[in-house]
Short mmCIF file of C-alpha atoms (C1' of nucleotides) in Angstrom, two decimals:
data_model
loop_
_atom_site.label_atom_id
_atom_site.label_comp_id
_atom_site.label_asym_id
_atom_site.label_seq_id
_atom_site.Cartn_x
_atom_site.Cartn_y
_atom_site.Cartn_z
CA MET A 319 0.46 48.94 5.82
CA GLN A 320 -2.29 50.70 7.70
CA TYR A 321 -2.12 48.35 10.69
CA GLN A 322 1.57 48.09 11.13
CA GLY A 323 1.35 50.20 14.24
CA HIS A 324 0.29 47.14 16.24
CA TYR A 325 3.58 45.51 15.51
CA LYS A 326 5.90 48.42 15.96
CA ASN A 327 7.08 47.42 19.41
CA ALA A 328 8.15 44.01 18.18
CA PRO A 329 11.86 43.53 17.61
CA LYS A 330 13.23 42.85 14.16
CA HIS A 331 15.78 40.19 13.39
CA TYR A 332 18.36 39.28 10.84
CA LEU A 333 17.04 36.29 8.98
CA ALA A 334 19.25 34.00 6.93
CA VAL A 335 18.91 30.82 4.93
CA ASP A 336 21.52 28.07 4.99
CA CYS A 337 21.51 25.40 2.32
CA VAL A 338 22.65 21.83 2.80
CA ILE A 339 23.42 20.95 -0.80
CA PHE A 340 23.57 17.22 -1.42
CA GLY A 341 25.09 15.78 -4.56
CA TYR A 342 25.99 12.24 -5.58
CA GLU A 343 29.22 11.27 -7.29
CA ASN A 344 31.54 8.26 -7.25
CA TYR A 345 29.18 6.20 -5.15
CA GLU A 346 29.26 8.85 -2.46
CA LEU A 347 26.86 11.41 -1.13
CA LYS A 348 28.56 14.78 -1.05
CA LEU A 349 28.00 18.15 0.45
CA LEU A 350 28.83 21.50 -1.12
CA LEU A 351 30.76 23.61 1.38
CA HIS A 352 32.75 26.77 1.12
CA LYS A 353 35.18 28.78 3.17
CA ARG A 354 33.36 31.61 4.79
CA PRO A 355 34.49 34.85 3.16
CA ILE A 356 33.55 37.25 5.96
CA GLN A 357 34.07 37.69 9.64
CA PRO A 358 33.44 36.16 12.06
CA GLN A 359 35.19 32.83 11.54
CA ILE A 360 36.44 33.90 8.15
CA GLY A 361 37.95 30.92 6.37
CA GLY A 362 35.97 28.36 8.35
CA TRP A 363 34.03 25.71 6.46
CA SER A 364 30.45 26.74 6.12
CA LEU A 365 27.19 25.93 4.42
CA MET A 366 26.08 28.13 1.55
CA GLY A 367 23.90 30.84 2.94
CA GLY A 368 22.58 34.32 2.58
CA PHE A 369 20.21 36.80 4.08
CA CYS A 370 16.53 36.83 3.36
CA GLY A 371 15.48 39.91 1.42
CA GLU A 372 12.96 42.49 2.50
CA LYS A 373 10.07 41.02 0.53
CA GLU A 374 11.47 37.63 -0.29
CA ALA A 375 10.10 34.26 0.76
CA LEU A 376 12.66 32.03 2.45
CA GLU A 377 12.29 29.49 -0.33
CA THR A 378 13.11 32.19 -2.86
CA ALA A 379 16.15 33.21 -0.89
CA ALA A 380 17.33 29.62 -0.76
CA ASN A 381 16.88 29.32 -4.51
CA ARG A 382 18.88 32.47 -5.01
CA VAL A 383 21.71 31.11 -2.88
CA LEU A 384 21.65 27.91 -4.89
CA ARG A 385 21.76 29.70 -8.18
CA GLN A 386 24.67 31.76 -7.01
CA SER A 387 26.64 28.77 -5.86
CA THR A 388 25.78 26.17 -8.49
CA GLY A 389 24.33 28.06 -11.43
CA LEU A 390 21.22 25.88 -11.26
CA LYS A 391 17.60 26.91 -11.26
CA ASP A 392 14.55 24.87 -10.36
CA ILE A 393 16.32 22.81 -7.79
CA TYR A 394 14.57 20.41 -5.47
CA LEU A 395 14.50 22.16 -2.12
CA GLU A 396 12.98 21.25 1.18
CA GLN A 397 12.85 23.24 4.35
CA VAL A 398 14.47 21.58 7.33
CA GLN A 399 13.82 23.90 10.24
CA ALA A 400 14.74 27.19 11.81
CA PHE A 401 17.77 27.50 14.05
CA SER A 402 17.47 30.31 16.50
CA GLU A 403 19.75 29.92 19.48
CA PRO A 404 20.54 33.53 20.42
CA ASP A 405 24.29 32.99 20.33
CA ARG A 406 24.56 30.70 17.36
CA ASP A 407 26.32 33.45 15.42
CA PRO A 408 28.70 35.29 17.73
CA ALA A 409 28.64 38.46 15.65
CA ALA A 410 24.95 39.21 15.77
CA ARG A 411 21.62 37.71 16.53
CA VAL A 412 20.78 35.88 13.29
CA ILE A 413 18.01 33.35 12.90
CA SER A 414 18.69 30.86 10.17
CA VAL A 415 16.22 28.70 8.32
CA ALA A 416 17.86 25.61 6.88
CA PHE A 417 16.99 23.96 3.59
CA TYR A 418 18.36 20.93 1.91
CA ALA A 419 18.80 20.68 -1.83
CA LEU A 420 19.38 17.74 -4.13
CA ILE A 421 21.71 18.43 -7.03
CA ARG A 422 22.94 16.51 -10.00
CA ILE A 423 26.65 17.12 -9.80
CA ASP A 424 27.01 16.39 -13.51
CA LYS A 425 24.74 19.28 -14.35
CA HIS A 426 25.99 21.98 -12.04
CA ASP A 427 28.30 24.79 -12.98
CA ALA A 428 31.75 23.84 -11.76
CA GLY A 429 32.98 27.32 -12.61
CA LYS A 430 30.56 28.95 -10.23
CA VAL A 431 31.59 26.54 -7.53
CA ASP A 432 35.27 27.43 -7.98
CA GLU A 433 34.44 31.09 -8.03
CA MET A 434 32.77 30.75 -4.63
CA GLY A 435 35.76 28.86 -3.25
CA ALA A 436 33.44 25.92 -2.73
CA ARG A 437 34.19 22.22 -2.58
CA TRP A 438 32.25 18.99 -2.67
CA CYS A 439 32.99 17.02 0.49
CA SER A 440 32.13 13.41 1.07
CA LEU A 441 29.44 13.11 3.70
CA ASP A 442 31.68 10.73 5.63
CA GLU A 443 34.43 13.27 5.99
CA VAL A 444 32.76 16.58 6.52
CA PRO A 445 35.24 18.95 8.17
CA GLU A 446 34.42 20.87 11.29
CA LEU A 447 31.89 23.53 10.41
CA ILE A 448 31.27 26.99 11.79
CA PHE A 449 28.51 27.94 14.17
CA ASP A 450 25.82 25.27 14.44
CA HIS A 451 26.21 24.15 10.84
CA SER A 452 27.10 20.61 11.87
CA ASP A 453 23.76 20.33 13.65
CA ILE A 454 22.05 21.65 10.55
CA VAL A 455 23.74 19.01 8.39
CA GLU A 456 22.70 16.31 10.81
CA LYS A 457 19.06 17.38 10.73
CA ALA A 458 19.12 17.68 6.96
CA LYS A 459 20.50 14.17 6.65
CA GLU A 460 17.73 12.81 8.83
CA ARG A 461 15.16 14.55 6.69
CA LEU A 462 16.68 13.22 3.50
CA GLN A 463 16.65 9.70 4.92
CA MET A 464 13.02 10.10 5.86
CA LYS A 465 12.13 11.37 2.43
CA ALA A 466 14.04 8.57 0.71
CA SER A 467 12.20 6.01 2.80
CA LEU A 468 8.80 7.38 1.79
CA GLU A 469 9.39 7.80 -1.90
CA LEU A 470 11.96 6.85 -4.45
CA VAL A 471 14.54 9.58 -4.71
CA GLY A 472 16.96 9.63 -7.57
CA LYS A 473 15.37 11.86 -10.17
CA GLU A 474 17.10 14.76 -8.48
CA LEU A 475 20.47 13.13 -7.89
CA LEU A 476 21.10 10.70 -10.72
CA PRO A 477 21.45 11.23 -14.49
CA ASP A 478 18.30 10.83 -16.56
CA GLU A 479 19.24 7.24 -17.31
CA PHE A 480 20.72 5.03 -14.66
CA THR A 481 21.06 1.39 -13.74
CA LEU A 482 19.43 -0.23 -10.78
CA THR A 483 22.86 -0.77 -9.29
CA GLN A 484 23.52 2.94 -9.46
CA LEU A 485 20.22 3.59 -7.73
CA ARG A 486 21.01 1.05 -5.07
CA ARG A 487 24.41 2.60 -4.45
CA LEU A 488 22.70 5.95 -4.01
CA TYR A 489 20.45 4.46 -1.35
CA GLU A 490 23.44 2.82 0.28
CA ALA A 491 25.09 6.24 0.41
CA ILE A 492 22.01 7.84 1.92
CA TYR A 493 21.57 5.19 4.60
CA GLN A 494 25.25 4.42 4.99
CA ARG A 495 24.66 0.70 4.98
CA GLU A 496 24.67 -2.07 2.39
CA LEU A 497 21.48 -3.27 0.78
CA ASP A 498 20.83 -6.64 -0.79
CA PRO A 499 21.01 -6.23 -4.58
CA GLY A 500 18.29 -8.72 -5.40
CA ASN A 501 15.84 -7.53 -2.80
CA PHE A 502 16.42 -3.89 -3.63
CA ARG A 503 15.76 -4.55 -7.30
CA LYS A 504 12.50 -6.35 -6.60
CA LYS A 505 11.28 -3.74 -4.17
CA VAL A 506 12.04 -0.81 -6.44
CA LEU A 507 10.59 -2.37 -9.58
CA GLY A 508 7.47 -3.26 -7.66
CA LEU A 509 6.83 0.42 -7.03
CA ASN A 510 6.09 0.79 -10.70
CA VAL A 511 7.64 4.21 -11.13
CA LEU A 512 10.59 3.15 -13.26
CA GLU A 513 10.69 2.33 -16.91
CA ARG A 514 13.28 0.05 -18.46
CA LEU A 515 14.98 1.39 -21.55
CA ASN A 516 16.49 -0.70 -24.32
CA THR A 517 19.96 0.63 -23.76
CA LYS A 518 22.55 -0.95 -21.55
CA ASN A 519 25.31 0.49 -19.47
CA THR A 520 28.47 -1.60 -19.78
CA GLU A 521 30.78 0.71 -17.95
CA GLU A 522 30.32 -0.81 -14.56
CA SER A 523 29.95 -4.46 -15.39
CA LYS A 524 31.04 -6.89 -18.06
CA LYS A 525 27.57 -8.18 -18.64
CA GLY A 526 26.02 -4.75 -18.90
CA ALA A 527 22.96 -3.52 -17.04
CA PHE A 528 19.78 -2.11 -18.48
CA ASN A 529 19.22 1.59 -18.08
CA TYR A 530 16.08 2.80 -16.39
CA ARG A 531 14.45 6.15 -16.05
CA PHE A 532 11.65 7.57 -13.97
CA ARG A 533 8.35 7.02 -15.70
CA PRO A 534 7.32 10.44 -17.02
CA ASN A 535 3.88 10.81 -15.51
CA SER A 536 3.69 8.23 -12.81
CA GLU A 537 1.41 9.35 -10.04
CA GLU A 538 4.03 8.58 -7.42
CA LEU A 539 3.52 6.17 -4.60
CA ASN A 540 0.25 5.23 -3.06
CA GLY A 541 0.21 6.85 0.32
CA HIS A 542 3.14 6.21 2.56
CA GLU A 543 4.71 2.99 1.44
CA ARG A 544 8.18 2.52 2.84
CA ILE A 545 11.02 1.89 0.45
CA ILE A 546 13.60 1.11 3.03
CA LYS A 547 12.92 0.28 6.62
CA ILE A 548 14.91 2.62 8.75
CA MET R 1245 29.50 42.43 18.39
CA GLN R 1246 32.74 43.49 16.81
CA TYR R 1247 31.88 42.01 13.41
CA GLN R 1248 28.34 43.10 13.03
CA GLY R 1249 29.38 45.54 10.33
CA HIS R 1250 29.34 42.75 7.77
CA TYR R 1251 25.65 42.26 8.30
CA LYS R 1252 24.48 45.80 8.46
CA ASN R 1253 23.15 45.93 4.94
CA ALA R 1254 20.92 42.93 5.53
CA PRO R 1255 17.25 43.66 6.14
CA LYS R 1256 15.63 42.88 9.44
CA HIS R 1257 12.29 41.16 9.79
CA TYR R 1258 9.47 40.74 12.23
CA LEU R 1259 9.61 37.19 13.47
CA ALA R 1260 6.68 35.47 15.11
CA VAL R 1261 5.84 32.08 16.50
CA ASP R 1262 2.46 30.44 16.01
CA CYS R 1263 1.44 27.48 18.15
CA VAL R 1264 -0.85 24.69 17.05
CA ILE R 1265 -2.00 23.49 20.44
CA PHE R 1266 -3.45 20.00 20.38
CA GLY R 1267 -5.49 18.61 23.22
CA TYR R 1268 -7.60 15.49 23.62
CA GLU R 1269 -11.02 15.39 25.21
CA ASN R 1270 -14.25 13.46 24.67
CA TYR R 1271 -12.69 11.11 22.16
CA GLU R 1272 -11.73 14.07 20.01
CA LEU R 1273 -8.53 15.82 19.12
CA LYS R 1274 -8.97 19.51 19.70
CA LEU R 1275 -7.21 22.71 18.85
CA LEU R 1276 -6.91 25.78 21.02
CA LEU R 1277 -7.90 28.85 19.00
CA HIS R 1278 -8.69 32.39 19.89
CA LYS R 1279 -10.19 35.45 18.34
CA ARG R 1280 -7.45 37.74 17.21
CA PRO R 1281 -7.45 40.81 19.45
CA ILE R 1282 -5.65 43.19 17.10
CA GLN R 1283 -5.86 44.46 13.58
CA PRO R 1284 -5.72 43.26 10.90
CA GLN R 1285 -8.51 40.73 10.87
CA ILE R 1286 -9.40 41.51 14.44
CA GLY R 1287 -11.93 38.96 15.68
CA GLY R 1288 -10.89 36.30 13.19
CA TRP R 1289 -10.06 32.83 14.49
CA SER R 1290 -6.36 32.49 14.91
CA LEU R 1291 -3.64 30.32 16.35
CA MET R 1292 -1.94 31.44 19.52
CA GLY R 1293 1.08 33.45 18.59
CA GLY R 1294 3.52 36.10 19.55
CA PHE R 1295 6.65 37.85 18.45
CA CYS R 1296 10.09 36.47 19.06
CA GLY R 1297 12.07 38.59 21.49
CA GLU R 1298 15.36 40.30 20.83
CA LYS R 1299 17.50 37.59 22.39
CA GLU R 1300 14.99 34.81 22.63
CA ALA R 1301 15.15 31.42 20.93
CA LEU R 1302 12.04 30.56 18.95
CA GLU R 1303 11.42 27.57 21.21
CA THR R 1304 11.50 29.90 24.21
CA ALA R 1305 9.04 32.25 22.56
CA ALA R 1306 6.71 29.38 21.82
CA ASN R 1307 6.89 28.25 25.42
CA ARG R 1308 6.09 31.76 26.54
CA VAL R 1309 3.05 31.86 24.29
CA LEU R 1310 1.92 28.52 25.68
CA ARG R 1311 2.32 29.61 29.25
CA GLN R 1312 0.34 32.74 28.57
CA SER R 1313 -2.50 30.88 26.96
CA THR R 1314 -2.68 27.70 29.01
CA GLY R 1315 -0.78 28.42 32.21
CA LEU R 1316 1.36 25.37 31.54
CA LYS R 1317 5.12 25.06 31.64
CA ASP R 1318 7.32 22.29 30.29
CA ILE R 1319 5.04 21.48 27.45
CA TYR R 1320 5.91 19.09 24.68
CA LEU R 1321 6.72 21.28 21.71
CA GLU R 1322 7.99 20.53 18.26
CA GLN R 1323 8.92 22.89 15.50
CA VAL R 1324 6.93 22.46 12.31
CA GLN R 1325 8.42 24.89 9.86
CA ALA R 1326 8.75 28.54 8.93
CA PHE R 1327 6.07 30.28 6.88
CA SER R 1328 7.41 33.22 4.97
CA GLU R 1329 5.24 34.20 2.04
CA PRO R 1330 5.77 37.95 1.79
CA ASP R 1331 2.07 38.74 1.93
CA ARG R 1332 0.92 36.16 4.42
CA ASP R 1333 0.15 38.96 6.88
CA PRO R 1334 -1.37 41.90 5.03
CA ALA R 1335 -0.29 44.40 7.64
CA ALA R 1336 3.42 43.85 7.57
CA ARG R 1337 6.05 41.44 6.47
CA VAL R 1338 6.12 38.87 9.26
CA ILE R 1339 7.84 35.52 9.10
CA SER R 1340 6.24 32.97 11.34
CA VAL R 1341 7.75 29.80 12.69
CA ALA R 1342 5.11 27.25 13.59
CA PHE R 1343 5.24 24.84 16.51
CA TYR R 1344 2.86 22.23 17.64
CA ALA R 1345 2.21 21.47 21.28
CA LEU R 1346 0.57 18.54 23.02
CA ILE R 1347 -1.50 19.47 26.04
CA ARG R 1348 -3.45 17.59 28.64
CA ILE R 1349 -6.70 19.46 28.67
CA ASP R 1350 -7.42 18.25 32.18
CA LYS R 1351 -4.32 19.96 33.48
CA HIS R 1352 -4.47 23.28 31.76
CA ASP R 1353 -5.67 26.50 33.27
CA ALA R 1354 -9.21 27.04 31.99
CA GLY R 1355 -9.18 30.51 33.50
CA LYS R 1356 -6.25 31.59 31.36
CA VAL R 1357 -7.97 30.23 28.33
CA ASP R 1358 -11.10 32.24 29.03
CA GLU R 1359 -9.06 35.32 29.73
CA MET R 1360 -7.51 35.02 26.26
CA GLY R 1361 -10.91 34.57 24.65
CA ALA R 1362 -9.79 31.16 23.54
CA ARG R 1363 -11.75 28.04 22.75
CA TRP R 1364 -11.04 24.38 22.18
CA CYS R 1365 -12.30 23.40 18.73
CA SER R 1366 -12.70 19.88 17.47
CA LEU R 1367 -10.17 19.15 14.75
CA ASP R 1368 -13.02 18.09 12.47
CA GLU R 1369 -14.71 21.43 12.68
CA VAL R 1370 -12.00 24.01 12.72
CA PRO R 1371 -13.45 27.33 11.60
CA GLU R 1372 -11.90 29.38 8.86
CA LEU R 1373 -8.63 30.78 10.16
CA ILE R 1374 -6.86 34.03 9.41
CA PHE R 1375 -3.85 34.39 7.15
CA ASP R 1376 -2.24 31.05 6.33
CA HIS R 1377 -3.11 29.50 9.67
CA SER R 1378 -5.11 26.72 8.04
CA ASP R 1379 -2.00 25.63 6.14
CA ILE R 1380 -0.07 25.71 9.38
CA VAL R 1381 -2.63 23.47 11.07
CA GLU R 1382 -2.49 21.05 8.17
CA LYS R 1383 1.29 20.78 8.35
CA ALA R 1384 1.19 20.40 12.10
CA LYS R 1385 -1.32 17.59 11.81
CA GLU R 1386 0.91 15.77 9.34
CA ARG R 1387 3.82 16.12 11.70
CA LEU R 1388 1.82 14.83 14.62
CA GLN R 1389 0.69 11.83 12.58
CA MET R 1390 4.27 11.14 11.63
CA LYS R 1391 5.40 11.38 15.23
CA ALA R 1392 2.59 9.14 16.43
CA SER R 1393 3.53 6.53 13.88
CA LEU R 1394 7.13 6.45 15.03
CA GLU R 1395 6.58 6.39 18.75
CA LEU R 1396 3.75 5.93 21.17
CA VAL R 1397 2.26 9.31 21.99
CA GLY R 1398 -0.14 9.68 24.84
CA LYS R 1399 2.01 10.68 27.78
CA GLU R 1400 1.47 14.26 26.68
CA LEU R 1401 -2.24 14.03 25.88
CA LEU R 1402 -3.78 11.50 28.24
CA PRO R 1403 -4.09 11.45 32.03
CA ASP R 1404 -1.37 9.63 33.93
CA GLU R 1405 -3.53 6.53 34.05
CA PHE R 1406 -5.55 5.45 31.08
CA THR R 1407 -7.08 2.39 29.51
CA LEU R 1408 -5.98 0.84 26.27
CA THR R 1409 -9.31 1.80 24.78
CA GLN R 1410 -8.67 5.42 25.64
CA LEU R 1411 -5.27 5.19 24.00
CA ARG R 1412 -6.78 3.59 20.93
CA ARG R 1413 -9.40 6.29 20.67
CA LEU R 1414 -6.65 8.87 20.80
CA TYR R 1415 -4.93 7.20 17.88
CA GLU R 1416 -8.21 7.00 16.03
CA ALA R 1417 -8.59 10.73 16.55
CA ILE R 1418 -5.08 11.42 15.31
CA TYR R 1419 -5.48 9.31 12.19
CA GLN R 1420 -9.17 9.93 11.72
CA ARG R 1421 -9.92 6.29 11.05
CA GLU R 1422 -10.95 3.29 13.08
CA LEU R 1423 -8.44 0.81 14.41
CA ASP R 1424 -9.06 -2.81 15.31
CA PRO R 1425 -9.27 -3.03 19.13
CA GLY R 1426 -7.58 -6.40 19.45
CA ASN R 1427 -4.77 -5.68 17.05
CA PHE R 1428 -4.10 -2.28 18.54
CA ARG R 1429 -3.85 -3.78 22.00
CA LYS R 1430 -1.37 -6.43 20.92
CA LYS R 1431 0.76 -4.00 18.98
CA VAL R 1432 0.94 -1.45 21.74
CA LEU R 1433 1.65 -3.94 24.53
CA GLY R 1434 4.35 -5.50 22.39
CA LEU R 1435 6.22 -2.20 22.44
CA ASN R 1436 6.89 -2.78 26.11
CA VAL R 1437 6.59 0.83 27.16
CA LEU R 1438 3.36 0.49 29.13
CA GLU R 1439 2.84 -0.88 32.59
CA ARG R 1440 -0.43 -2.36 33.77
CA LEU R 1441 -1.71 -1.09 37.09
CA ASN R 1442 -3.96 -2.96 39.48
CA THR R 1443 -6.73 -0.41 39.24
CA LYS R 1444 -9.61 -0.58 36.83
CA ASN R 1445 -11.62 2.07 35.09
CA THR R 1446 -15.32 1.20 35.11
CA GLU R 1447 -16.61 4.45 33.75
CA GLU R 1448 -16.55 3.49 30.13
CA SER R 1449 -17.52 -0.15 30.29
CA LYS R 1450 -19.49 -2.46 32.49
CA LYS R 1451 -16.72 -4.97 32.83
CA GLY R 1452 -14.08 -2.38 33.63
CA ALA R 1453 -10.71 -2.04 31.94
CA PHE R 1454 -7.28 -2.09 33.52
CA ASN R 1455 -5.47 1.18 33.78
CA TYR R 1456 -2.04 1.49 32.25
CA ARG R 1457 0.66 4.08 32.48
CA PHE R 1458 3.85 4.78 30.63
CA ARG R 1459 6.68 2.83 32.19
CA PRO R 1460 8.74 5.39 34.09
CA ASN R 1461 12.19 4.88 32.59
CA SER R 1462 11.64 2.90 29.47
CA GLU R 1463 14.28 3.72 26.90
CA GLU R 1464 11.66 4.35 24.25
CA LEU R 1465 11.44 2.43 21.02
CA ASN R 1466 14.26 0.70 19.28
CA GLY R 1467 14.98 2.79 16.23
CA HIS R 1468 12.11 3.59 13.96
CA GLU R 1469 9.49 0.98 14.55
CA ARG R 1470 6.12 1.94 13.15
CA ILE R 1471 3.11 1.90 15.43
CA ILE R 1472 0.54 2.50 12.79
CA LYS R 1473 1.05 2.09 9.10
CA ILE R 1474 0.05 5.29 7.45
"C1'" DC H 668 38.52 -20.52 -16.84
"C1'" DC H 669 37.52 -17.04 -13.42
"C1'" DA H 670 35.75 -13.05 -11.26
"C1'" DA H 671 32.16 -9.88 -10.91
"C1'" DA H 672 28.01 -7.78 -11.73
"C1'" DA H 673 23.15 -8.70 -13.59
"C1'" DG H 674 19.19 -10.75 -12.81
"C1'" DT H 675 15.73 -14.49 -11.04
"C1'" DG H 676 13.90 -17.72 -7.73
"C1'" DT H 677 13.06 -19.88 -3.17
"C1'" DT H 678 12.33 -20.11 1.46
"C1'" DG H 679 11.30 -19.03 6.25
"C1'" DA H 680 10.33 -15.69 9.81
"C1'" DG H 681 7.62 -12.15 11.34
"C1'" DA H 682 4.14 -8.59 11.10
"C1'" DG H 683 -0.38 -7.01 9.97
"C1'" DT H 684 -5.33 -7.96 9.35
"C1'" DA H 685 -9.68 -9.74 9.86
"C1'" DC H 686 -12.00 -12.08 12.36
"C1'" DA H 687 -14.20 -15.43 15.95
"C1'" DC H 688 -14.80 -16.13 20.53
"C1'" DC H 689 -15.20 -15.95 25.73
"C1'" DC H 690 -15.68 -12.77 29.94
"C1'" DA H 691 -17.89 -9.54 33.02
"C1'" DT H 692 -21.46 -6.60 34.18
"C1'" DG H 693 -25.14 -2.93 34.22
"C1'" DC H 694 -29.51 -2.57 32.60
"C1'" DG X 1406 -31.14 -12.06 28.85
"C1'" DC X 1407 -28.60 -9.07 26.17
"C1'" DA X 1408 -25.88 -5.36 24.64
"C1'" DT X 1409 -21.38 -3.48 25.34
"C1'" DG X 1410 -16.80 -3.07 25.85
"C1'" DG X 1411 -12.63 -6.02 27.65
"C1'" DG X 1412 -9.57 -9.25 26.42
"C1'" DT X 1413 -7.50 -13.52 23.93
"C1'" DG X 1414 -6.67 -16.60 20.15
"C1'" DT X 1415 -6.35 -18.04 15.30
"C1'" DA X 1416 -5.63 -18.23 10.56
"C1'" DC X 1417 -4.55 -16.09 6.38
"C1'" DT X 1418 -1.82 -12.83 3.80
"C1'" DC X 1419 1.95 -10.17 2.74
"C1'" DT X 1420 6.42 -8.36 3.13
"C1'" DC X 1421 11.09 -8.71 4.03
"C1'" DA X 1422 15.57 -10.69 4.44
"C1'" DA X 1423 18.84 -14.18 3.36
"C1'" DC X 1424 20.80 -16.63 0.08
"C1'" DA X 1425 21.16 -19.96 -3.83
"C1'" DC X 1426 21.63 -20.00 -8.56
"C1'" DT X 1427 22.02 -18.84 -13.48
"C1'" DT X 1428 23.66 -15.51 -17.11
"C1'" DT X 1429 26.99 -12.77 -19.40
"C1'" DT X 1430 31.39 -11.19 -20.63
"C1'" DG X 1431 36.08 -8.95 -20.12
"C1'" DG X 1432 40.42 -10.28 -18.87
#
DNA sequence: CCAAAAGTGTTGAGAGTACACCCATGC
DNA sequence: GCATGGGTGTACTCTCAACACTTTTGG
């Protein structure tokens, strides 16, 4: 710390992370929200968040928040951006760095969620959120759409085995529009990252649909192929 | 500030902005760098940066840094992301939020640049940078490529009037590969955001090429059309 | 049998690519 | 004349979107 003197006139700031936690259930994309337990705006719907520790990377802080609220480790996390309007939090000047996370709802710890007073909300009916959290959700959604258009998402949101219809419904939830079943199937299989299993899922159709899984060591897509035109 | 008590146990952090300033000159994309005037790593090549003020939005801080180093106001700026590895700056724990800026080199204040000990470096031959600034440049470049593929950039980097060849060369510099002149021309004109002027530029060819400019109030592209497949 | 999802095939429109080709002009 | 960039046209390929059609099976 021998040089810190050069910085000592610089102001210091509260620094928080806010996590937009996406999950997929019942053909819907959902968001994990909770009622803010502290002032200001106590009781208002809020993203999961927390302060960044003294010597903690923001990514680490976001992972900590996720573990606390879902019990999960090793979650897929991506930084969205920093939100720094001076008055975004009326109580104090807090800069927040937003992340989005993709969660398998079937795997998460429902107990932890209850304990935090949290709830999964359908993305179509997100309640009014505190501060600028609605803006944060909007940006996170854009980023997720961008990611899903550049590579096949699903590993993080679906069970290990899934049908192509389930995958298509996930994409329909992400883009909030319908996709042609036949064309989606051809496009996705052409990417060569899925592997058909010999088992069938008969829960969602009479005929039964083959299960697929992500090929274990597929070297992902070549470059920047688009899955879905957006 | 009546609620600030809830936050008082949270640590406070130094918060900086670092600007990746892109300019275009002599068929090359360039970066404005300077020799760091303070310890640590005094004299090392560095991005333009500064601390975020007490009540200042990060975007405002970045604009301030830009004005100080180029004399320009109202610059195109986009946030890249926050960099927060605890040891990224060996002197103190500083979180940095990176921005990239697009500058018209012909318009900027060369005097200010000199005064700051700054230099325009070709993007192909960026020297070794301090801290994690090379990572920051890499991310900024990706973001610029993404932006340029989604909408026609140039307003921010080229003179008011320019030829299609100049625009193509800019894109070649951004993507670091050659583009077919005929195809580029057709694609770009099809976007309907350029307006042909009656003047010609004869400096770069014997025949002379028509000047174009961005149509004053064109409502940009429809959705997410791709200019260049990347 | 019927409805509904699974899965395959066909077709046409449009975009991207790789060129060939003429034009204008400074040297 | 010829090299160079400006500018246009063409032809092939590929992808995407729309939709027809067959399969399977529970009710």
